[in-house]
PDB file of C-alpha atoms in Angstrom:
ATOM      1  CA  MET A 236      -7.024 -24.582 -14.141  1.00 45.00           C
ATOM      2  CA  SER A 237     -10.780 -24.346 -14.608  1.00 44.00           C
ATOM      3  CA  ASP A 238     -12.980 -21.960 -12.630  1.00 47.00           C
ATOM      4  CA  LYS A 239     -14.569 -24.980 -10.942  1.00 48.00           C
ATOM      5  CA  SER A 240     -11.164 -26.336  -9.847  1.00 44.00           C
ATOM      6  CA  GLU A 241     -10.169 -22.940  -8.487  1.00 50.00           C
ATOM      7  CA  LEU A 242     -13.348 -22.813  -6.403  1.00 49.00           C
ATOM      8  CA  LEU A 243     -12.579 -26.214  -4.918  1.00 52.00           C
ATOM      9  CA  LEU A 244      -9.282 -24.815  -3.614  1.00 74.00           C
ATOM     10  CA  LYS A 245     -11.052 -21.983  -1.789  1.00 87.00           C
ATOM     11  CA  PRO A 246     -12.854 -22.496   1.528  1.00 89.00           C
ATOM     12  CA  LYS A 247     -16.607 -22.225   1.466  1.00 92.00           C
ATOM     13  CA  ARG A 248     -18.169 -19.335   3.336  1.00 94.00           C
ATOM     14  CA  PHE A 249     -19.037 -20.806   6.725  1.00 93.00           C
ATOM     15  CA  TYR A 250     -20.561 -17.778   8.454  1.00 95.00           C
ATOM     16  CA  LYS A 251     -23.696 -15.713   8.059  1.00 95.00           C
ATOM     17  CA  ALA A 252     -22.473 -12.289   9.147  1.00 95.00           C
ATOM     18  CA  ALA A 253     -19.234 -10.408   9.738  1.00 97.00           C
ATOM     19  CA  ALA A 254     -19.137  -7.757  12.444  1.00 97.00           C
ATOM     20  CA  THR A 255     -16.752  -6.060  14.879  1.00 98.00           C
ATOM     21  CA  ALA A 256     -16.615  -5.850  18.650  1.00 97.00           C
ATOM     22  CA  PRO A 257     -14.357  -4.187  21.244  1.00 97.00           C
ATOM     23  CA  VAL A 258     -11.848  -6.524  22.883  1.00 96.00           C
ATOM     24  CA  ALA A 259      -8.669  -6.175  24.892  1.00 94.00           C
ATOM     25  CA  GLY A 260      -6.126  -4.506  22.633  1.00 92.00           C
ATOM     26  CA  GLY A 261      -8.523  -3.120  20.065  1.00 97.00           C
ATOM     27  CA  PHE A 262     -11.473  -4.252  17.992  1.00 98.00           C
ATOM     28  CA  ALA A 263     -11.996  -7.802  16.795  1.00 97.00           C
ATOM     29  CA  VAL A 264     -13.418  -8.897  13.491  1.00 98.00           C
ATOM     30  CA  GLN A 265     -16.048 -11.503  14.291  1.00 97.00           C
ATOM     31  CA  LEU A 266     -17.725 -14.081  12.075  1.00 97.00           C
ATOM     32  CA  ASP A 267     -20.973 -15.110  13.739  1.00 96.00           C
ATOM     33  CA  GLY A 268     -19.467 -13.923  17.016  1.00 94.00           C
ATOM     34  CA  ARG A 269     -16.093 -15.666  16.689  1.00 92.00           C
ATOM     35  CA  ALA A 270     -12.825 -14.056  15.596  1.00 90.00           C
ATOM     36  CA  PRO A 271     -11.085 -15.654  12.601  1.00 93.00           C
ATOM     37  CA  LYS A 272      -7.448 -16.604  13.107  1.00 94.00           C
ATOM     38  CA  SER A 273      -4.386 -15.485  11.212  1.00 95.00           C
ATOM     39  CA  PRO A 274      -2.086 -18.046   9.539  1.00 95.00           C
ATOM     40  CA  ALA A 275      -0.089 -18.025  12.802  1.00 96.00           C
ATOM     41  CA  LYS A 276      -3.311 -18.675  14.761  1.00 96.00           C
ATOM     42  CA  ASN A 277      -3.599 -15.173  16.207  1.00 96.00           C
ATOM     43  CA  PRO A 278      -7.045 -13.536  16.511  1.00 96.00           C
ATOM     44  CA  LEU A 279      -7.905 -10.903  13.926  1.00 97.00           C
ATOM     45  CA  VAL A 280      -7.842  -7.758  16.070  1.00 97.00           C
ATOM     46  CA  ALA A 281      -7.292  -4.231  14.743  1.00 98.00           C
ATOM     47  CA  PRO A 282      -6.246  -1.176  16.763  1.00 98.00           C
ATOM     48  CA  THR A 283      -9.226   0.982  15.698  1.00 98.00           C
ATOM     49  CA  ARG A 284     -12.878   0.257  15.086  1.00 98.00           C
ATOM     50  CA  ALA A 285     -12.673   1.898  11.676  1.00 98.00           C
ATOM     51  CA  LEU A 286      -9.956  -0.512  10.575  1.00 98.00           C
ATOM     52  CA  ALA A 287     -11.799  -3.504  12.002  1.00 98.00           C
ATOM     53  CA  ASP A 288     -14.893  -2.369  10.087  1.00 98.00           C
ATOM     54  CA  LEU A 289     -12.863  -2.121   6.878  1.00 98.00           C
ATOM     55  CA  ILE A 290     -11.584  -5.669   7.313  1.00 98.00           C
ATOM     56  CA  ALA A 291     -14.983  -7.034   8.321  1.00 98.00           C
ATOM     57  CA  ALA A 292     -16.497  -5.534   5.171  1.00 97.00           C
ATOM     58  CA  GLU A 293     -14.156  -7.707   3.096  1.00 97.00           C
ATOM     59  CA  TRP A 294     -15.363 -10.831   4.896  1.00 97.00           C
ATOM     60  CA  ASP A 295     -18.968  -9.748   4.516  1.00 96.00           C
ATOM     61  CA  ALA A 296     -18.466  -9.204   0.776  1.00 96.00           C
ATOM     62  CA  GLN A 297     -17.467 -12.839   0.154  1.00 95.00           C
ATOM     63  CA  ALA A 298     -20.052 -14.933  -1.664  1.00 92.00           C
ATOM     64  CA  ASP A 299     -20.211 -18.744  -1.588  1.00 92.00           C
ATOM     65  CA  TYR A 300     -16.436 -19.118  -1.364  1.00 95.00           C
ATOM     66  CA  ILE A 301     -13.794 -17.062   0.449  1.00 94.00           C
ATOM     67  CA  ASP A 302     -11.394 -15.507  -2.048  1.00 94.00           C
ATOM     68  CA  THR A 303      -8.489 -13.960  -0.149  1.00 92.00           C
ATOM     69  CA  SER A 304      -7.195 -12.369  -3.358  1.00 90.00           C
ATOM     70  CA  LEU A 305     -10.163 -10.006  -2.990  1.00 92.00           C
ATOM     71  CA  MET A 306      -9.324  -9.234   0.652  1.00 96.00           C
ATOM     72  CA  PRO A 307      -6.200  -7.014   0.635  1.00 96.00           C
ATOM     73  CA  ALA A 308      -6.931  -5.353   3.994  1.00 97.00           C
ATOM     74  CA  THR A 309      -7.345  -8.751   5.644  1.00 97.00           C
ATOM     75  CA  ARG A 310      -4.063  -9.984   4.191  1.00 97.00           C
ATOM     76  CA  LEU A 311      -2.269  -6.839   5.336  1.00 98.00           C
ATOM     77  CA  ALA A 312      -3.783  -7.161   8.812  1.00 98.00           C
ATOM     78  CA  PHE A 313      -2.490 -10.726   9.054  1.00 97.00           C
ATOM     79  CA  THR A 314       0.954  -9.427   8.074  1.00 97.00           C
ATOM     80  CA  ALA A 315       0.780  -6.757  10.778  1.00 98.00           C
ATOM     81  CA  ILE A 316      -0.338  -9.284  13.388  1.00 97.00           C
ATOM     82  CA  ASP A 317       1.942 -12.200  12.531  1.00 97.00           C
ATOM     83  CA  ARG A 318       5.104 -10.640  11.109  1.00 96.00           C
ATOM     84  CA  ILE A 319       5.760  -7.047  12.064  1.00 97.00           C
ATOM     85  CA  ALA A 320       6.377  -7.347  15.806  1.00 93.00           C
ATOM     86  CA  GLU A 321       9.272  -9.764  15.230  1.00 94.00           C
ATOM     87  CA  THR A 322      10.713  -8.069  12.146  1.00 97.00           C
ATOM     88  CA  ARG A 323      10.321  -4.347  12.801  1.00 98.00           C
ATOM     89  CA  ALA A 324      13.977  -3.571  12.088  1.00 98.00           C
ATOM     90  CA  GLU A 325      13.882  -5.556   8.845  1.00 98.00           C
ATOM     91  CA  VAL A 326      10.698  -3.831   7.687  1.00 98.00           C
ATOM     92  CA  ALA A 327      12.131  -0.409   8.548  1.00 98.00           C
ATOM     93  CA  ARG A 328      15.199  -1.224   6.439  1.00 98.00           C
ATOM     94  CA  GLU A 329      12.926  -2.302   3.588  1.00 98.00           C
ATOM     95  CA  ILE A 330      11.133   1.056   3.701  1.00 98.00           C
ATOM     96  CA  THR A 331      14.503   2.824   3.835  1.00 98.00           C
ATOM     97  CA  ALA A 332      15.661   0.872   0.774  1.00 98.00           C
ATOM     98  CA  TYR A 333      12.716   2.221  -1.191  1.00 98.00           C
ATOM     99  CA  ALA A 334      13.698   5.725  -0.049  1.00 98.00           C
ATOM    100  CA  ALA A 335      17.264   5.101  -1.203  1.00 98.00           C
ATOM    101  CA  SER A 336      16.004   4.565  -4.748  1.00 97.00           C
ATOM    102  CA  ASP A 337      12.784   6.539  -4.493  1.00 98.00           C
ATOM    103  CA  HIS A 338      10.828   6.609  -7.734  1.00 97.00           C
ATOM    104  CA  LEU A 339      10.260  10.366  -7.455  1.00 98.00           C
ATOM    105  CA  CYS A 340      14.001  10.997  -7.721  1.00 97.00           C
ATOM    106  CA  TYR A 341      14.440   9.474 -11.187  1.00 96.00           C
ATOM    107  CA  ARG A 342      13.217  11.892 -13.832  1.00 95.00           C
ATOM    108  CA  ALA A 343      12.829  11.505 -17.577  1.00 94.00           C
ATOM    109  CA  GLU A 344      15.362  13.250 -19.776  1.00 93.00           C
ATOM    110  CA  HIS A 345      12.809  13.903 -22.537  1.00 92.00           C
ATOM    111  CA  PRO A 346      10.330  14.863 -23.910  1.00 95.00           C
ATOM    112  CA  ALA A 347      10.067  18.321 -22.394  1.00 95.00           C
ATOM    113  CA  PRO A 348       6.357  18.108 -21.423  1.00 95.00           C
ATOM    114  CA  LEU A 349       7.009  14.947 -19.389  1.00 96.00           C
ATOM    115  CA  VAL A 350      10.131  16.443 -17.808  1.00 96.00           C
ATOM    116  CA  GLU A 351       8.146  19.514 -16.796  1.00 97.00           C
ATOM    117  CA  ARG A 352       5.235  17.471 -15.465  1.00 97.00           C
ATOM    118  CA  GLN A 353       7.513  15.312 -13.307  1.00 97.00           C
ATOM    119  CA  ALA A 354       9.424  18.307 -11.996  1.00 97.00           C
ATOM    120  CA  ARG A 355       6.207  20.061 -11.014  1.00 98.00           C
ATOM    121  CA  ALA A 356       4.207  17.137  -9.606  1.00 98.00           C
ATOM    122  CA  TRP A 357       6.998  15.094  -8.056  1.00 98.00           C
ATOM    123  CA  GLY A 358       8.842  18.171  -6.858  1.00 98.00           C
ATOM    124  CA  ALA A 359       5.787  19.256  -4.877  1.00 98.00           C
ATOM    125  CA  VAL A 360       5.705  15.960  -2.982  1.00 98.00           C
ATOM    126  CA  LEU A 361       9.435  16.057  -2.295  1.00 98.00           C
ATOM    127  CA  ASP A 362       9.012  19.618  -1.008  1.00 98.00           C
ATOM    128  CA  TRP A 363       6.275  18.341   1.325  1.00 98.00           C
ATOM    129  CA  ALA A 364       8.548  15.562   2.620  1.00 98.00           C
ATOM    130  CA  LYS A 365      11.237  18.124   3.416  1.00 98.00           C
ATOM    131  CA  ALA A 366       8.819  20.501   5.166  1.00 98.00           C
ATOM    132  CA  GLU A 367       6.950  17.771   7.037  1.00 98.00           C
ATOM    133  CA  HIS A 368       9.719  15.327   7.919  1.00 98.00           C
ATOM    134  CA  GLY A 369      12.980  17.133   7.179  1.00 98.00           C
ATOM    135  CA  LEU A 370      13.784  14.652   4.392  1.00 98.00           C
ATOM    136  CA  THR A 371      15.982  16.030   1.610  1.00 98.00           C
ATOM    137  CA  PHE A 372      16.215  14.002  -1.601  1.00 98.00           C
ATOM    138  CA  THR A 373      18.415  14.524  -4.648  1.00 96.00           C
ATOM    139  CA  PRO A 374      16.603  14.047  -7.984  1.00 96.00           C
ATOM    140  CA  VAL A 375      18.506  12.964 -11.084  1.00 95.00           C
ATOM    141  CA  ALA A 376      17.710  12.792 -14.795  1.00 93.00           C
ATOM    142  CA  GLY A 377      17.958   9.273 -16.159  1.00 87.00           C
ATOM    143  CA  ILE A 378      18.167   5.855 -14.502  1.00 84.00           C
ATOM    144  CA  ILE A 379      21.723   5.856 -13.139  1.00 89.00           C
ATOM    145  CA  HIS A 380      21.566   5.371  -9.377  1.00 90.00           C
ATOM    146  CA  GLN A 381      21.819   8.545  -7.322  1.00 89.00           C
ATOM    147  CA  PRO A 382      22.846   8.001  -3.680  1.00 95.00           C
ATOM    148  CA  GLN A 383      20.544   9.845  -1.316  1.00 97.00           C
ATOM    149  CA  PRO A 384      21.845  11.785   1.714  1.00 98.00           C
ATOM    150  CA  PRO A 385      22.737   9.394   4.556  1.00 98.00           C
ATOM    151  CA  ALA A 386      20.966  11.695   7.013  1.00 98.00           C
ATOM    152  CA  THR A 387      17.751  11.373   5.017  1.00 98.00           C
ATOM    153  CA  LEU A 388      17.918   7.582   4.994  1.00 98.00           C
ATOM    154  CA  ALA A 389      18.722   7.495   8.703  1.00 98.00           C
ATOM    155  CA  SER A 390      15.708   9.717   9.370  1.00 98.00           C
ATOM    156  CA  VAL A 391      13.425   7.490   7.289  1.00 98.00           C
ATOM    157  CA  GLU A 392      14.529   4.402   9.199  1.00 98.00           C
ATOM    158  CA  ALA A 393      14.149   6.146  12.558  1.00 98.00           C
ATOM    159  CA  LEU A 394      10.673   7.375  11.592  1.00 98.00           C
ATOM    160  CA  ALA A 395       9.604   3.902  10.499  1.00 98.00           C
ATOM    161  CA  LEU A 396      10.680   2.419  13.812  1.00 98.00           C
ATOM    162  CA  THR A 397       8.439   4.852  15.722  1.00 98.00           C
ATOM    163  CA  LEU A 398       5.300   3.546  14.002  1.00 98.00           C
ATOM    164  CA  ASP A 399       2.901   1.001  15.444  1.00 98.00           C
ATOM    165  CA  ASP A 400       2.774  -2.422  13.786  1.00 98.00           C
ATOM    166  CA  PHE A 401      -0.284  -1.716  11.644  1.00 98.00           C
ATOM    167  CA  THR A 402       1.015   1.627  10.388  1.00 98.00           C
ATOM    168  CA  LEU A 403       4.445   0.136   9.717  1.00 98.00           C
ATOM    169  CA  ALA A 404       2.889  -2.714   7.745  1.00 98.00           C
ATOM    170  CA  GLY A 405       0.854  -0.215   5.752  1.00 98.00           C
ATOM    171  CA  LEU A 406       3.864   1.988   5.034  1.00 98.00           C
ATOM    172  CA  ALA A 407       5.893  -0.980   3.764  1.00 98.00           C
ATOM    173  CA  PHE A 408       2.993  -2.079   1.580  1.00 98.00           C
ATOM    174  CA  ALA A 409       2.528   1.415   0.163  1.00 98.00           C
ATOM    175  CA  ALA A 410       6.245   1.945  -0.473  1.00 98.00           C
ATOM    176  CA  GLY A 411       6.314  -1.270  -2.493  1.00 98.00           C
ATOM    177  CA  LEU A 412       3.120  -0.390  -4.336  1.00 98.00           C
ATOM    178  CA  TYR A 413       4.403   3.029  -5.397  1.00 98.00           C
ATOM    179  CA  GLY A 414       8.123   2.315  -5.529  1.00 98.00           C
ATOM    180  CA  SER A 415       8.365   5.371  -3.313  1.00 98.00           C
ATOM    181  CA  THR A 416       8.635   5.880   0.410  1.00 98.00           C
ATOM    182  CA  VAL A 417       7.818   9.551  -0.082  1.00 98.00           C
ATOM    183  CA  LEU A 418       4.484   8.749  -1.716  1.00 98.00           C
ATOM    184  CA  ALA A 419       3.784   6.184   0.994  1.00 98.00           C
ATOM    185  CA  LEU A 420       4.402   8.783   3.697  1.00 98.00           C
ATOM    186  CA  ALA A 421       2.153  11.272   1.910  1.00 98.00           C
ATOM    187  CA  VAL A 422      -0.728   8.792   1.776  1.00 98.00           C
ATOM    188  CA  ARG A 423      -0.177   7.815   5.394  1.00 98.00           C
ATOM    189  CA  ALA A 424      -0.464  11.480   6.399  1.00 98.00           C
ATOM    190  CA  GLY A 425      -3.538  12.102   4.244  1.00 98.00           C
ATOM    191  CA  ARG A 426      -1.533  14.528   2.088  1.00 98.00           C
ATOM    192  CA  LEU A 427      -2.415  12.446  -0.984  1.00 98.00           C
ATOM    193  CA  THR A 428      -5.137   9.929  -1.651  1.00 98.00           C
ATOM    194  CA  GLY A 429      -4.020   6.432  -2.512  1.00 98.00           C
ATOM    195  CA  ARG A 430      -5.275   6.867  -6.058  1.00 97.00           C
ATOM    196  CA  ALA A 431      -3.547  10.234  -6.505  1.00 98.00           C
ATOM    197  CA  ALA A 432      -0.278   8.714  -5.293  1.00 98.00           C
ATOM    198  CA  LEU A 433      -0.658   5.852  -7.760  1.00 98.00           C
ATOM    199  CA  ASP A 434      -1.217   8.325 -10.587  1.00 97.00           C
ATOM    200  CA  LEU A 435       1.987  10.093  -9.579  1.00 98.00           C
ATOM    201  CA  ALA A 436       3.885   6.804  -9.453  1.00 98.00           C
ATOM    202  CA  ARG A 437       2.542   5.983 -12.932  1.00 97.00           C
ATOM    203  CA  LEU A 438       3.043   9.498 -14.275  1.00 96.00           C
ATOM    204  CA  GLU A 439       5.271   8.468 -17.186  1.00 94.00           C
ATOM    205  CA  GLU A 440       2.989   5.550 -18.073  1.00 93.00           C
ATOM    206  CA  LEU A 441      -0.043   7.844 -18.044  1.00 94.00           C
ATOM    207  CA  PHE A 442       1.811  10.379 -20.173  1.00 93.00           C
ATOM    208  CA  GLN A 443       2.638   7.705 -22.744  1.00 91.00           C
ATOM    209  CA  ALA A 444      -0.982   6.504 -22.727  1.00 88.00           C
ATOM    210  CA  GLU A 445      -2.089  10.054 -23.508  1.00 85.00           C
ATOM    211  CA  GLN A 446       0.189  10.038 -26.540  1.00 86.00           C
ATOM    212  CA  TRP A 447      -0.300   6.515 -27.848  1.00 82.00           C
ATOM    213  CA  GLY A 448      -3.238   4.974 -26.002  1.00 77.00           C
ATOM    214  CA  GLN A 449      -3.274   2.134 -23.462  1.00 77.00           C
ATOM    215  CA  ASP A 450      -3.430  -1.580 -24.284  1.00 81.00           C
ATOM    216  CA  ASP A 451      -5.746  -4.018 -22.518  1.00 80.00           C
ATOM    217  CA  GLU A 452      -2.995  -5.642 -20.456  1.00 87.00           C
ATOM    218  CA  ALA A 453      -1.790  -2.300 -19.112  1.00 82.00           C
ATOM    219  CA  ALA A 454      -5.366  -1.287 -18.340  1.00 86.00           C
ATOM    220  CA  ALA A 455      -5.975  -4.501 -16.399  1.00 90.00           C
ATOM    221  CA  ARG A 456      -2.775  -4.026 -14.417  1.00 90.00           C
ATOM    222  CA  ALA A 457      -3.692  -0.422 -13.646  1.00 90.00           C
ATOM    223  CA  LYS A 458      -7.112  -1.544 -12.432  1.00 92.00           C
ATOM    224  CA  ALA A 459      -5.566  -4.108 -10.072  1.00 93.00           C
ATOM    225  CA  LEU A 460      -3.100  -1.548  -8.715  1.00 95.00           C
ATOM    226  CA  GLY A 461      -5.969   0.875  -8.245  1.00 95.00           C
ATOM    227  CA  VAL A 462      -7.754  -1.569  -5.954  1.00 94.00           C
ATOM    228  CA  GLU A 463      -4.643  -1.816  -3.779  1.00 96.00           C
ATOM    229  CA  ALA A 464      -4.165   1.960  -3.808  1.00 97.00           C
ATOM    230  CA  GLU A 465      -7.716   2.550  -2.660  1.00 97.00           C
ATOM    231  CA  MET A 466      -7.344  -0.061   0.072  1.00 97.00           C
ATOM    232  CA  ILE A 467      -4.164   1.470   1.512  1.00 98.00           C
ATOM    233  CA  ASP A 468      -5.830   4.875   1.453  1.00 98.00           C
ATOM    234  CA  ARG A 469      -8.724   3.511   3.531  1.00 98.00           C
ATOM    235  CA  TRP A 470      -6.246   1.619   5.743  1.00 98.00           C
ATOM    236  CA  PHE A 471      -4.388   4.759   6.780  1.00 98.00           C
ATOM    237  CA  ALA A 472      -7.615   6.767   7.132  1.00 98.00           C
ATOM    238  CA  ALA A 473      -8.981   4.056   9.402  1.00 98.00           C
ATOM    239  CA  LEU A 474      -5.855   4.173  11.552  1.00 98.00           C
ATOM    240  CA  ARG A 475      -6.189   7.954  11.844  1.00 94.00           C
ATOM    241  CA  ALA A 476      -9.846   7.692  12.848  1.00 85.00           C
TER     242      ALA A 476
END
């Protein structure tokens, strides 16, 4: 599909300015004074002004056409507004499933420098999860599945269910991004930045790139993941504000 055809599929920018304003239930994103609607026709309202500002900045950054692929916070907000309230138990189970096969628990068997780096860096985050949330995980060398303690998984699910819709949506997004509920929890708490968590999730890939270099496709993928990692970092910071 040509660039011109792709533009024709995107709505033209129909507003002059994006801003935020206090409303019942939070802070609304407003386009020339009117709140845009989610796919389910709900107004775009965030629980904090900081998060509303983050979302509004995405709308303000659009040029002649609105490209939602460049608006990850807006898409996540729509998920929080339209989906989470009715599927909280399902989303909590999804987060728990990532914990059950958490990326930080599957260590390389060789070479020794990578093994040591994973043990040190990943072990520190697992230690934080135990101290902060009482979550005990069992690491394993290799890729054979290692069942995690049932009490840990029950605690993860219970914790997820205590979160508000926007935080729960963010945690599910981050767990999928990193392949790790532990990293998602660390970013949510401000223990790690989104970018630092992504580097930990990609630790083996980064190690290999140090040894052999990185090809263009891998670099492009890393750049795209970095955008999402930075967004979820700002998302959680905005919710803490």
